[in-house]
Coordinates of C-alpha atoms in Angstrom, one line a residue:
Chain A
M555 CA -23.8 -88.0 -81.2
L556 CA -25.9 -91.0 -80.6
L557 CA -28.6 -90.1 -78.4
K558 CA -30.2 -93.3 -78.4
R559 CA -30.8 -96.3 -80.3
G560 CA -34.4 -97.0 -80.7
A561 CA -36.0 -100.4 -82.5
E562 CA -35.6 -98.9 -86.0
A563 CA -33.9 -95.8 -85.9
E564 CA -31.1 -93.8 -84.6
L565 CA -31.5 -90.5 -83.3
Y566 CA -28.3 -88.2 -83.8
L567 CA -28.1 -85.3 -81.6
D568 CA -26.3 -82.7 -84.2
T569 CA -25.6 -79.2 -84.8
R570 CA -26.8 -77.6 -88.3
Y571 CA -28.0 -74.3 -88.6
G572 CA -26.3 -72.9 -85.8
R573 CA -28.7 -74.8 -83.9
K574 CA -29.0 -77.6 -81.7
V575 CA -31.1 -80.5 -84.0
I576 CA -32.0 -84.1 -83.9
V577 CA -31.2 -86.3 -86.6
K578 CA -33.3 -89.8 -87.0
K579 CA -32.3 -92.2 -89.3
R580 CA -34.1 -95.4 -89.9
V581 CA -30.9 -97.7 -90.1
R582 CA -30.6 -100.9 -92.0
K583 CA -32.1 -103.9 -90.4
G584 CA -30.7 -107.1 -91.5
Y585 CA -32.8 -109.6 -90.7
R586 CA -35.1 -108.5 -93.5
I587 CA -34.8 -108.9 -97.2
R588 CA -33.5 -105.5 -99.3
E589 CA -36.3 -105.2 -100.9
L590 CA -38.9 -105.3 -98.3
D591 CA -36.6 -103.3 -95.7
E592 CA -35.6 -100.4 -98.4
E593 CA -39.6 -99.9 -98.8
I594 CA -39.9 -99.8 -95.4
R595 CA -37.6 -97.4 -94.6
S596 CA -38.4 -94.9 -97.3
Y597 CA -41.7 -95.3 -97.0
R598 CA -41.6 -94.7 -92.8
T599 CA -39.2 -91.7 -93.2
S600 CA -41.7 -89.7 -95.9
H601 CA -44.3 -90.7 -94.1
E602 CA -43.9 -89.4 -90.6
A603 CA -42.5 -86.2 -92.5
V604 CA -45.6 -85.9 -94.1
M605 CA -48.3 -86.7 -90.9
M606 CA -45.7 -84.8 -88.5
H607 CA -46.7 -81.8 -90.7
K608 CA -49.9 -82.9 -90.9
A609 CA -49.9 -83.3 -87.2
K610 CA -49.5 -79.7 -86.6
E611 CA -52.1 -78.5 -88.7
C612 CA -54.2 -80.0 -86.0
G613 CA -52.3 -77.9 -83.7
V614 CA -50.5 -80.8 -81.9
P615 CA -46.9 -80.2 -81.3
T616 CA -44.4 -81.6 -83.1
P617 CA -40.5 -81.1 -83.6
V618 CA -39.5 -78.5 -86.8
I619 CA -38.8 -80.3 -89.9
F620 CA -35.8 -78.8 -91.4
L621 CA -34.8 -81.9 -93.8
V622 CA -35.9 -85.1 -95.3
D623 CA -33.5 -87.5 -96.9
L624 CA -34.5 -90.7 -98.5
V625 CA -31.6 -91.8 -99.6
D626 CA -30.1 -91.9 -96.0
K627 CA -33.4 -92.6 -94.8
S628 CA -33.1 -89.8 -92.1
I629 CA -35.5 -86.7 -91.2
V630 CA -33.5 -83.5 -89.9
M631 CA -35.9 -81.6 -86.9
E632 CA -35.5 -79.6 -84.1
Y633 CA -34.5 -80.9 -81.1
V634 CA -36.9 -80.7 -78.1
G635 CA -35.2 -81.7 -75.4
D636 CA -35.0 -85.4 -74.6
V637 CA -37.3 -86.1 -71.8
R638 CA -39.4 -88.5 -72.1
L639 CA -42.8 -88.3 -70.4
K640 CA -42.4 -92.2 -69.7
D641 CA -39.4 -91.4 -67.7
V642 CA -41.4 -88.8 -65.5
L643 CA -44.9 -89.5 -65.4
D644 CA -44.6 -91.3 -62.5
S645 CA -42.9 -89.0 -60.6
L646 CA -44.4 -86.0 -61.2
P647 CA -46.9 -83.6 -58.9
E648 CA -49.7 -85.1 -58.7
E649 CA -51.9 -81.7 -60.3
E650 CA -49.0 -81.2 -63.1
R651 CA -49.4 -84.9 -64.1
R652 CA -53.1 -84.4 -64.3
R653 CA -52.6 -81.8 -66.5
I654 CA -50.6 -82.7 -68.5
L655 CA -52.8 -86.7 -69.3
V656 CA -55.4 -84.2 -70.0
E657 CA -53.8 -82.6 -72.6
V658 CA -52.5 -85.6 -74.0
G659 CA -56.0 -86.5 -74.1
R660 CA -56.6 -83.1 -76.4
M661 CA -54.1 -83.4 -78.7
I662 CA -55.1 -86.9 -79.6
G663 CA -58.6 -85.6 -79.7
A664 CA -57.5 -83.0 -81.9
M665 CA -55.2 -85.5 -84.1
H666 CA -58.4 -87.9 -84.2
S667 CA -61.0 -85.4 -85.2
N668 CA -58.9 -84.5 -87.9
G669 CA -58.6 -88.0 -89.2
L670 CA -55.0 -88.4 -88.0
I671 CA -54.0 -91.8 -86.3
H672 CA -51.2 -91.5 -85.0
G673 CA -50.4 -95.0 -84.9
D674 CA -47.4 -95.8 -81.8
L675 CA -49.1 -93.9 -78.7
T676 CA -46.9 -94.7 -76.3
T677 CA -45.6 -92.2 -73.5
S678 CA -42.0 -93.1 -74.4
N679 CA -43.3 -90.7 -78.0
I680 CA -44.0 -88.3 -76.3
I681 CA -41.6 -85.3 -74.9
L682 CA -42.2 -83.2 -72.2
D683 CA -40.1 -79.4 -72.6
E684 CA -40.9 -76.9 -70.0
G685 CA -44.1 -78.3 -69.4
R686 CA -45.4 -78.7 -73.1
I687 CA -45.7 -81.4 -74.9
Y688 CA -44.5 -82.6 -77.6
F689 CA -46.0 -85.7 -80.2
I690 CA -42.8 -87.4 -82.0
D691 CA -42.6 -90.9 -83.7
F692 CA -45.2 -90.3 -86.4
G693 CA -43.7 -93.7 -88.7
L694 CA -46.6 -95.7 -88.1
S695 CA -49.1 -93.3 -88.4
E696 CA -52.5 -92.6 -91.2
V697 CA -54.7 -90.7 -91.9
S698 CA -58.7 -92.5 -91.7
E699 CA -62.2 -91.8 -90.7
E700 CA -62.5 -95.2 -89.2
L701 CA -64.1 -95.9 -86.0
E702 CA -62.0 -98.8 -85.9
K703 CA -58.8 -97.0 -86.3
R704 CA -59.5 -94.8 -83.3
G705 CA -60.2 -97.2 -81.2
V706 CA -57.0 -99.4 -82.0
D707 CA -55.3 -95.7 -81.8
L708 CA -56.4 -95.5 -78.4
H709 CA -56.4 -99.0 -77.4
L710 CA -52.7 -98.9 -77.6
M711 CA -52.3 -96.1 -75.7
R712 CA -54.2 -97.9 -72.5
R713 CA -51.5 -100.9 -73.3
A714 CA -48.7 -98.7 -73.3
L715 CA -49.6 -97.5 -69.6
E716 CA -50.4 -100.3 -68.5
S717 CA -47.2 -102.0 -69.5
T718 CA -45.1 -99.0 -68.4
H719 CA -47.2 -97.3 -65.9
H720 CA -49.1 -100.7 -64.6
L721 CA -49.5 -99.3 -60.6
H722 CA -51.3 -96.3 -61.8
S723 CA -53.0 -97.3 -65.5
D724 CA -56.7 -97.2 -64.8
E725 CA -56.2 -93.3 -63.4
Y726 CA -53.8 -92.5 -66.3
F727 CA -56.4 -93.7 -68.7
R728 CA -59.4 -92.0 -67.6
E729 CA -57.6 -88.8 -67.2
V730 CA -56.6 -89.1 -71.1
L731 CA -60.2 -89.7 -72.0
L732 CA -61.4 -86.6 -70.0
G733 CA -58.9 -84.1 -72.5
Y734 CA -60.3 -86.6 -75.4
S735 CA -63.3 -85.8 -74.4
E736 CA -63.5 -82.4 -74.2
V737 CA -62.3 -82.2 -78.1
V738 CA -64.2 -84.7 -79.5
G739 CA -67.3 -84.5 -77.3
E740 CA -68.7 -86.9 -74.9
Q741 CA -70.7 -88.8 -77.2
E742 CA -67.9 -89.4 -79.8
T743 CA -65.6 -90.7 -76.5
K744 CA -68.4 -93.2 -76.2
R745 CA -68.6 -95.1 -79.8
V746 CA -64.7 -95.2 -79.3
L747 CA -64.6 -96.6 -76.0
S748 CA -67.1 -99.1 -76.8
K749 CA -65.1 -99.7 -79.7
I750 CA -62.1 -100.0 -77.8
E751 CA -64.2 -102.7 -75.5
E752 CA -64.7 -104.6 -78.7
I753 CA -61.2 -104.6 -79.9
A754 CA -60.3 -106.1 -76.1
K755 CA -62.3 -108.8 -76.5
R756 CA -61.2 -110.3 -79.9
G757 CA -58.0 -112.3 -80.0
R758 CA -56.9 -113.1 -76.6
Y759 CA -57.3 -109.7 -75.0
V760 CA -59.5 -110.6 -72.1
S761 CA -60.2 -113.7 -69.6
E762 CA -64.2 -113.4 -69.9
R763 CA -66.0 -113.0 -73.3
Chain B
M670 CA -47.0 -121.6 -47.8
S671 CA -50.2 -123.4 -46.7
S672 CA -50.0 -125.2 -43.4
S673 CA -51.6 -127.9 -44.7
L674 CA -49.2 -128.9 -47.6
D675 CA -47.2 -131.9 -46.7
A676 CA -43.1 -130.9 -46.2
R677 CA -42.1 -134.1 -47.5
R678 CA -43.6 -133.8 -50.7
L679 CA -42.3 -130.6 -51.7
K680 CA -38.6 -131.8 -51.4
E681 CA -39.0 -135.0 -53.0
G682 CA -41.9 -135.2 -55.2
Y683 CA -43.5 -135.8 -58.5
C684 CA -46.2 -133.3 -60.4
L685 CA -48.2 -134.7 -63.2
G686 CA -49.0 -131.7 -65.8
I687 CA -51.7 -132.7 -68.2
E688 CA -51.7 -130.2 -71.4
S689 CA -54.8 -129.8 -74.2
T690 CA -55.7 -126.6 -74.6
A691 CA -55.8 -127.3 -78.3
D692 CA -55.3 -130.5 -81.0
D693 CA -52.8 -131.9 -78.6
F694 CA -53.4 -134.3 -74.9
A695 CA -50.2 -133.8 -73.3
V696 CA -48.9 -135.9 -70.3
G697 CA -45.7 -134.6 -68.5
I698 CA -43.9 -135.9 -64.7
V699 CA -40.9 -134.0 -63.3
S700 CA -39.9 -134.3 -60.5
F701 CA -39.7 -131.5 -58.0
D702 CA -35.7 -130.8 -58.4
G703 CA -36.8 -130.5 -62.0
E704 CA -35.8 -133.5 -63.7
I705 CA -38.0 -134.4 -66.2
L706 CA -39.2 -138.0 -66.5
A707 CA -41.8 -138.3 -68.6
N708 CA -43.2 -136.4 -72.0
V709 CA -45.8 -138.6 -73.9
I710 CA -47.8 -136.5 -76.8
S711 CA -51.4 -137.4 -78.4
A712 CA -51.9 -135.4 -81.5
Y713 CA -55.5 -135.2 -83.2
S714 CA -55.2 -134.8 -86.9
P715 CA -58.4 -133.9 -89.1
E716 CA -59.2 -135.2 -92.1
K717 CA -59.5 -132.0 -93.6
G718 CA -59.9 -127.9 -92.6
G719 CA -58.8 -127.1 -88.7
I720 CA -59.2 -128.3 -85.6
H721 CA -63.0 -128.7 -84.5
P722 CA -62.9 -128.2 -80.8
R723 CA -65.6 -131.1 -80.2
E724 CA -63.8 -133.2 -81.9
A725 CA -60.6 -132.6 -80.4
A726 CA -62.1 -132.8 -77.3
R727 CA -63.5 -136.0 -78.1
H728 CA -60.3 -137.5 -78.9
H729 CA -58.9 -136.1 -75.9
A730 CA -61.7 -138.4 -74.0
N731 CA -60.5 -140.9 -75.6
V732 CA -56.9 -141.3 -74.8
A733 CA -56.4 -139.8 -72.0
A734 CA -56.5 -142.9 -69.7
K735 CA -53.6 -144.2 -72.3
V736 CA -51.9 -141.5 -72.3
I737 CA -51.3 -140.8 -68.4
G738 CA -50.6 -144.6 -68.0
E739 CA -47.9 -144.0 -70.5
A740 CA -46.3 -141.4 -69.4
L741 CA -46.3 -142.8 -65.5
E742 CA -45.0 -146.2 -66.7
R743 CA -41.9 -144.3 -69.1
A744 CA -40.7 -142.4 -65.8
G745 CA -40.9 -145.6 -63.8
L746 CA -43.5 -144.7 -61.0
K747 CA -46.8 -145.5 -59.5
A748 CA -50.0 -143.6 -59.5
K749 CA -50.0 -143.3 -55.7
E750 CA -46.2 -142.2 -56.1
L751 CA -47.2 -138.9 -57.5
S752 CA -48.0 -135.6 -55.0
I753 CA -49.7 -133.4 -57.3
V754 CA -51.5 -132.9 -60.8
A755 CA -50.9 -129.9 -62.6
F756 CA -53.1 -128.7 -65.9
A757 CA -53.4 -126.0 -68.3
Q758 CA -56.5 -124.4 -66.7
G759 CA -56.9 -121.8 -70.0
P760 CA -56.0 -120.3 -72.3
G761 CA -57.8 -122.7 -75.2
L762 CA -60.6 -124.2 -76.6
G763 CA -63.4 -125.0 -74.0
P764 CA -64.4 -128.2 -74.7
C765 CA -60.5 -129.2 -75.2
L766 CA -59.9 -127.8 -71.7
R767 CA -62.9 -129.4 -70.5
T768 CA -61.7 -132.7 -70.9
G769 CA -57.9 -132.2 -69.7
A770 CA -59.2 -130.2 -66.2
T771 CA -61.8 -133.1 -66.1
A772 CA -59.2 -135.4 -66.3
A773 CA -56.7 -133.9 -63.8
R774 CA -59.4 -133.3 -61.3
A775 CA -60.3 -136.7 -61.0
L776 CA -56.8 -138.3 -60.5
A777 CA -56.4 -135.6 -58.2
S778 CA -59.4 -136.5 -56.1
Y779 CA -58.7 -140.1 -56.7
L780 CA -55.1 -139.9 -55.3
K781 CA -56.4 -137.4 -52.6
I782 CA -53.3 -135.2 -54.1
P783 CA -53.1 -130.8 -54.4
L784 CA -54.6 -129.9 -58.4
V785 CA -52.6 -127.3 -59.7
G786 CA -54.0 -124.8 -62.5
V787 CA -51.3 -123.5 -64.7
N788 CA -51.6 -121.1 -67.7
H789 CA -50.5 -122.4 -71.0
C790 CA -48.6 -119.4 -71.9
I791 CA -46.6 -118.4 -68.9
A792 CA -45.7 -123.0 -68.9
H793 CA -44.4 -122.2 -72.5
I794 CA -42.3 -119.4 -71.1
E795 CA -41.6 -121.5 -67.9
I796 CA -40.4 -124.5 -69.6
G797 CA -38.2 -121.9 -72.0
R798 CA -36.6 -120.7 -69.4
K799 CA -35.6 -123.9 -68.0
V800 CA -34.9 -125.7 -70.3
C801 CA -32.1 -123.3 -72.6
K802 CA -31.2 -121.9 -68.7
V803 CA -32.2 -118.5 -70.1
S804 CA -33.1 -116.4 -66.9
D805 CA -35.1 -113.2 -68.0
P806 CA -35.9 -113.2 -71.6
V807 CA -38.3 -111.2 -74.0
T808 CA -40.6 -114.6 -75.0
L809 CA -42.0 -114.6 -78.6
Y810 CA -44.5 -117.4 -78.6
V811 CA -45.8 -118.3 -81.7
S812 CA -48.1 -121.0 -82.8
G813 CA -51.4 -122.1 -84.5
G814 CA -53.5 -120.0 -81.3
N815 CA -50.7 -117.6 -80.0
T816 CA -48.8 -115.1 -81.1
I817 CA -47.8 -112.8 -78.2
V818 CA -44.4 -110.8 -77.4
T819 CA -43.6 -111.2 -73.4
A820 CA -41.5 -109.8 -70.7
F821 CA -41.2 -110.4 -67.1
A822 CA -41.8 -106.4 -65.8
G823 CA -42.9 -105.1 -62.4
D824 CA -44.0 -108.3 -60.7
R825 CA -45.4 -110.5 -64.0
Y826 CA -45.4 -111.0 -67.6
R827 CA -46.3 -108.5 -70.0
V828 CA -48.1 -108.4 -72.8
F829 CA -45.8 -105.7 -75.3
G830 CA -47.5 -106.7 -78.3
E831 CA -50.0 -109.9 -79.8
T832 CA -52.3 -110.3 -83.0
L833 CA -54.9 -108.2 -83.0
D834 CA -56.8 -110.6 -85.7
I835 CA -55.6 -114.4 -86.0
A836 CA -52.2 -116.2 -85.2
I837 CA -49.3 -116.6 -87.5
G838 CA -49.4 -120.0 -87.5
N839 CA -53.5 -120.2 -88.2
C840 CA -52.1 -117.8 -90.9
L841 CA -50.1 -120.3 -92.4
D842 CA -52.0 -123.8 -92.0
T843 CA -55.1 -121.0 -93.2
F844 CA -53.0 -120.4 -96.5
A845 CA -51.4 -123.7 -96.7
R846 CA -55.2 -125.2 -97.0
E847 CA -56.4 -122.6 -99.7
V848 CA -53.9 -123.4 -101.5
G849 CA -54.6 -126.6 -102.0
L850 CA -51.8 -127.9 -99.6
T851 CA -52.7 -131.7 -98.3
Q852 CA -51.3 -133.0 -95.3
R853 CA -49.5 -135.9 -95.6
G854 CA -47.6 -138.1 -92.5
A855 CA -46.4 -136.2 -89.9
V856 CA -45.5 -133.0 -91.8
P857 CA -47.0 -129.9 -91.0
F858 CA -48.3 -127.2 -93.1
G859 CA -45.8 -124.6 -91.8
A860 CA -42.8 -126.8 -92.8
M861 CA -44.3 -127.5 -96.2
I862 CA -44.5 -123.6 -96.6
E863 CA -40.8 -123.2 -95.4
N864 CA -39.8 -125.7 -98.0
L865 CA -42.2 -124.0 -100.7
A866 CA -40.1 -121.2 -99.6
K867 CA -36.8 -122.0 -100.1
K868 CA -37.6 -122.1 -104.0
G869 CA -39.1 -118.7 -104.0
K870 CA -37.2 -116.0 -105.9
R871 CA -39.4 -113.4 -106.6
F872 CA -40.6 -110.6 -103.5
I873 CA -44.1 -109.8 -103.9
P874 CA -45.2 -107.5 -102.0
L875 CA -47.7 -108.0 -99.8
P876 CA -49.6 -106.2 -96.9
Y877 CA -46.9 -105.3 -94.0
T878 CA -49.4 -104.2 -90.5
V879 CA -47.4 -103.2 -87.9
K880 CA -49.5 -101.2 -85.2
G881 CA -47.7 -100.2 -82.8
M882 CA -46.6 -103.1 -81.2
D883 CA -49.0 -105.5 -82.5
L884 CA -49.7 -107.1 -85.3
S885 CA -52.2 -108.2 -87.6
F886 CA -52.4 -111.2 -90.0
S887 CA -55.9 -111.2 -91.5
G888 CA -54.6 -108.7 -94.6
L889 CA -52.0 -110.2 -95.4
L890 CA -53.6 -114.1 -95.3
T891 CA -56.1 -112.8 -97.5
R892 CA -54.4 -111.0 -99.9
A893 CA -51.6 -113.8 -100.6
T894 CA -55.0 -116.3 -101.1
Q895 CA -56.0 -113.2 -103.5
L896 CA -52.8 -113.6 -105.7
F897 CA -52.7 -117.3 -105.7
K898 CA -56.6 -117.7 -106.8
D899 CA -56.0 -114.6 -109.2
G900 CA -53.4 -116.7 -110.9
G901 CA -49.8 -115.3 -112.4
Y902 CA -48.2 -116.1 -109.4
R903 CA -45.6 -118.9 -108.5
L904 CA -46.8 -120.5 -104.8
E905 CA -42.9 -121.0 -104.3
D906 CA -43.3 -117.1 -104.7
L907 CA -46.0 -116.6 -103.0
C908 CA -44.7 -118.8 -99.8
F909 CA -41.8 -116.9 -100.1
S910 CA -43.0 -113.5 -99.7
L911 CA -45.5 -114.6 -97.1
Q912 CA -42.8 -115.8 -94.6
E913 CA -40.7 -112.8 -95.4
V914 CA -43.5 -110.0 -94.8
A915 CA -45.0 -112.1 -91.7
F916 CA -41.2 -112.8 -90.2
S917 CA -40.6 -109.4 -90.5
M918 CA -43.3 -108.0 -88.9
L919 CA -42.4 -110.0 -85.9
T920 CA -39.3 -109.8 -85.6
E921 CA -39.8 -106.2 -86.0
V922 CA -42.4 -106.3 -82.8
T923 CA -39.6 -108.6 -80.3
E924 CA -36.8 -105.8 -81.3
R925 CA -39.3 -103.5 -80.0
A926 CA -39.9 -105.1 -77.4
V927 CA -36.0 -105.6 -76.4
A928 CA -35.4 -101.6 -76.7
H929 CA -38.2 -101.1 -75.0
T930 CA -37.2 -103.6 -72.4
E931 CA -33.4 -103.4 -72.7
K932 CA -33.3 -107.0 -71.7
R933 CA -30.3 -109.2 -73.2
E934 CA -31.8 -112.1 -74.3
V935 CA -34.8 -113.6 -76.7
L936 CA -36.5 -116.9 -76.4
L937 CA -38.3 -118.4 -79.1
T938 CA -41.2 -120.9 -78.7
G939 CA -44.3 -122.5 -79.7
G940 CA -45.2 -124.3 -83.1
V941 CA -43.6 -121.6 -85.5
A942 CA -40.0 -121.6 -83.6
A943 CA -39.4 -124.6 -85.8
N944 CA -39.2 -122.3 -88.5
R945 CA -35.3 -121.6 -89.8
R946 CA -36.1 -118.5 -91.5
L947 CA -37.8 -116.8 -88.6
Q948 CA -35.4 -118.1 -86.3
D949 CA -32.8 -116.7 -89.1
M950 CA -34.2 -113.4 -88.6
L951 CA -34.3 -113.1 -84.5
R952 CA -31.1 -114.4 -84.8
V953 CA -29.4 -111.2 -86.8
M954 CA -31.5 -109.2 -85.0
T955 CA -30.5 -110.2 -81.6
E956 CA -27.1 -109.7 -83.2
E957 CA -27.5 -106.4 -84.0
R958 CA -28.5 -105.8 -81.1
G959 CA -25.9 -107.4 -78.8
A960 CA -28.4 -109.5 -77.3
E961 CA -28.5 -113.7 -77.3
M962 CA -31.6 -115.6 -78.9
Y963 CA -32.6 -119.0 -77.8
V964 CA -34.8 -121.3 -79.7
V965 CA -36.4 -124.0 -77.4
P966 CA -36.2 -127.8 -78.4
K967 CA -39.0 -128.9 -80.4
Q968 CA -40.0 -131.3 -77.8
Y969 CA -40.7 -128.5 -75.3
A970 CA -41.7 -126.3 -78.2
L971 CA -44.7 -127.6 -79.0
D972 CA -47.5 -128.1 -76.4
N973 CA -46.2 -130.7 -74.1
G974 CA -47.0 -131.7 -70.2
V975 CA -43.7 -131.5 -69.1
M976 CA -44.6 -127.2 -69.4
I977 CA -47.7 -127.9 -67.3
A978 CA -46.0 -130.3 -64.4
W979 CA -43.0 -127.7 -64.3
T980 CA -45.0 -124.8 -63.9
G981 CA -47.4 -126.7 -62.0
I982 CA -44.5 -127.1 -59.3
L983 CA -43.3 -123.1 -59.2
R984 CA -46.8 -122.5 -58.8
Y985 CA -47.8 -124.9 -56.0
R986 CA -44.3 -124.0 -53.9
Y987 CA -45.6 -120.6 -53.1
K988 CA -49.9 -120.6 -54.5
G989 CA -50.9 -124.4 -52.7
A990 CA -53.3 -126.1 -54.5
L991 CA -56.6 -124.9 -56.2
S992 CA -59.9 -125.7 -54.3
L993 CA -62.7 -127.2 -56.4
S994 CA -64.4 -124.2 -57.1
E995 CA -61.2 -122.7 -58.5
S996 CA -60.8 -125.3 -60.8
G997 CA -62.7 -123.7 -63.8
I998 CA -61.6 -123.7 -67.3
R999 CA -60.2 -120.3 -68.1
P1000 CA -60.4 -119.9 -72.0
K1001 CA -59.6 -116.9 -72.4
W1002 CA -56.8 -116.3 -69.5
R1003 CA -54.3 -113.9 -70.2
V1004 CA -50.0 -113.9 -69.5
D1005 CA -50.9 -110.8 -67.3
E1006 CA -53.4 -111.6 -65.5
V1007 CA -51.1 -113.8 -63.5
D1008 CA -49.5 -114.0 -60.4
V1009 CA -46.1 -115.1 -60.6
P1010 CA -44.6 -115.2 -57.3
W1011 CA -41.5 -117.6 -58.2
R1012 CA -40.1 -114.6 -59.7
R1013 CA -40.9 -112.1 -57.2
G1014 CA -38.0 -109.8 -55.6
E1015 CA -36.7 -109.8 -59.4
R1016 CA -35.3 -106.1 -60.2
S1017 CA -36.7 -105.9 -63.5
D1018 CA -38.2 -102.9 -64.7
A1019 CA -40.1 -101.9 -68.3
S1020 CA -39.7 -98.2 -68.0

């Protein structure tokens, strides 16, 4: 059953090995020439599986992977429900929301302190299941020790909060930073924050420069 | 609406819009009921290299009076028949913006009519919506200075993706200059690259950089330039590969915004919108998603005064005039900082 047609992949709910699974299939994009399309889809599929595993090693919950198919460009993984944080965040009781946002920050901190950059941090890419959060969509993630990468990663999170939860984005981001700093420490959080400010001042990110 | 506004002017009036954010000084005149009466552009083209802001500003100052006069003549209006003056307040190059703002302030105060400041990016979207008859699109605005994916959500235009470094038009222009192309006549660098790319046969892998919804073109530019200078690659193949990678990135990010917002329309505007390969990619993408794609016609996709005049009218209706103290330029003005009351009340959630 087709659950969702995302921008680059289709998500199917299926039953295999006697349990519910998600099949994430990266579909061919007709707008890209075949060579580029094949390369991008193969790379992101295998890469995503590797990075999801790496996230687990950092203590960040991600769905269990059962199968990676590079011909079909698909990953068969554990079904952890379909409640995206994006859909419920604004309506959660304040205390629960705060707990979850702090936890999100902690998990991002755990990834970053292990050199893992998620690359697509949004509230659509976090699944909430019985109070537990799972990170998904590691297709754009990478391994890096660069401060710049950590800055861009958190900057994307902030941008995602601004565009999707615009009424409370400042407050939400503060909670995320709280959790982040618990893991990476205040000093490091300050460094990343000033990097974010620098990134935001580049290009056309702000009105004052 | 403030009580000082002349109600008669709102019924039948004319807005003159001044655009001077970058290399063009442009003036457009639009009537309050939306009829486009004049669209005059004077382009500053440097003999060598990119835009020098001060040189461009000097050009703008030199042609301002002439371009305004010509626009009035085309519209068949006398200056005293104008009802409001709008100008692009930002974002853009400081010296260029300042010249346009000065001309607008002078004209408004001489005619004793209201002055309205307009956001350049929003003007691109609004004129696109008007001339393409599109109601609620995801807009991809691609030019020499801007690369932005935006859509209306909540109460304003939100940025769903943008470049983390240089604009796509800047990437293409710089590549063209680096490989020694020279501008002849009115053919832009982008069109030259497009023509060379058509003769490209071999795809050369280049850095494809999409971060979340944001893009980066500087690594792509550096790599493509480096490969050309190293030798062994046909320029046609490099142009082809550069376009394929850059436009695939743009299309991917636009698709993400469409998927995220669940909107049914895509609007393509800006100078790079003229590229057929980019248009084709977006068309295929929107067809695959069951959405519609619209390309803003060139005269309204390039920087122009009509879009400033039209958006000035929209803004004036809800916000009235700018006071002189509010009329300073805003070189880094973001679209998501701008209140768009004329779209208030539309149910459009991007969540």
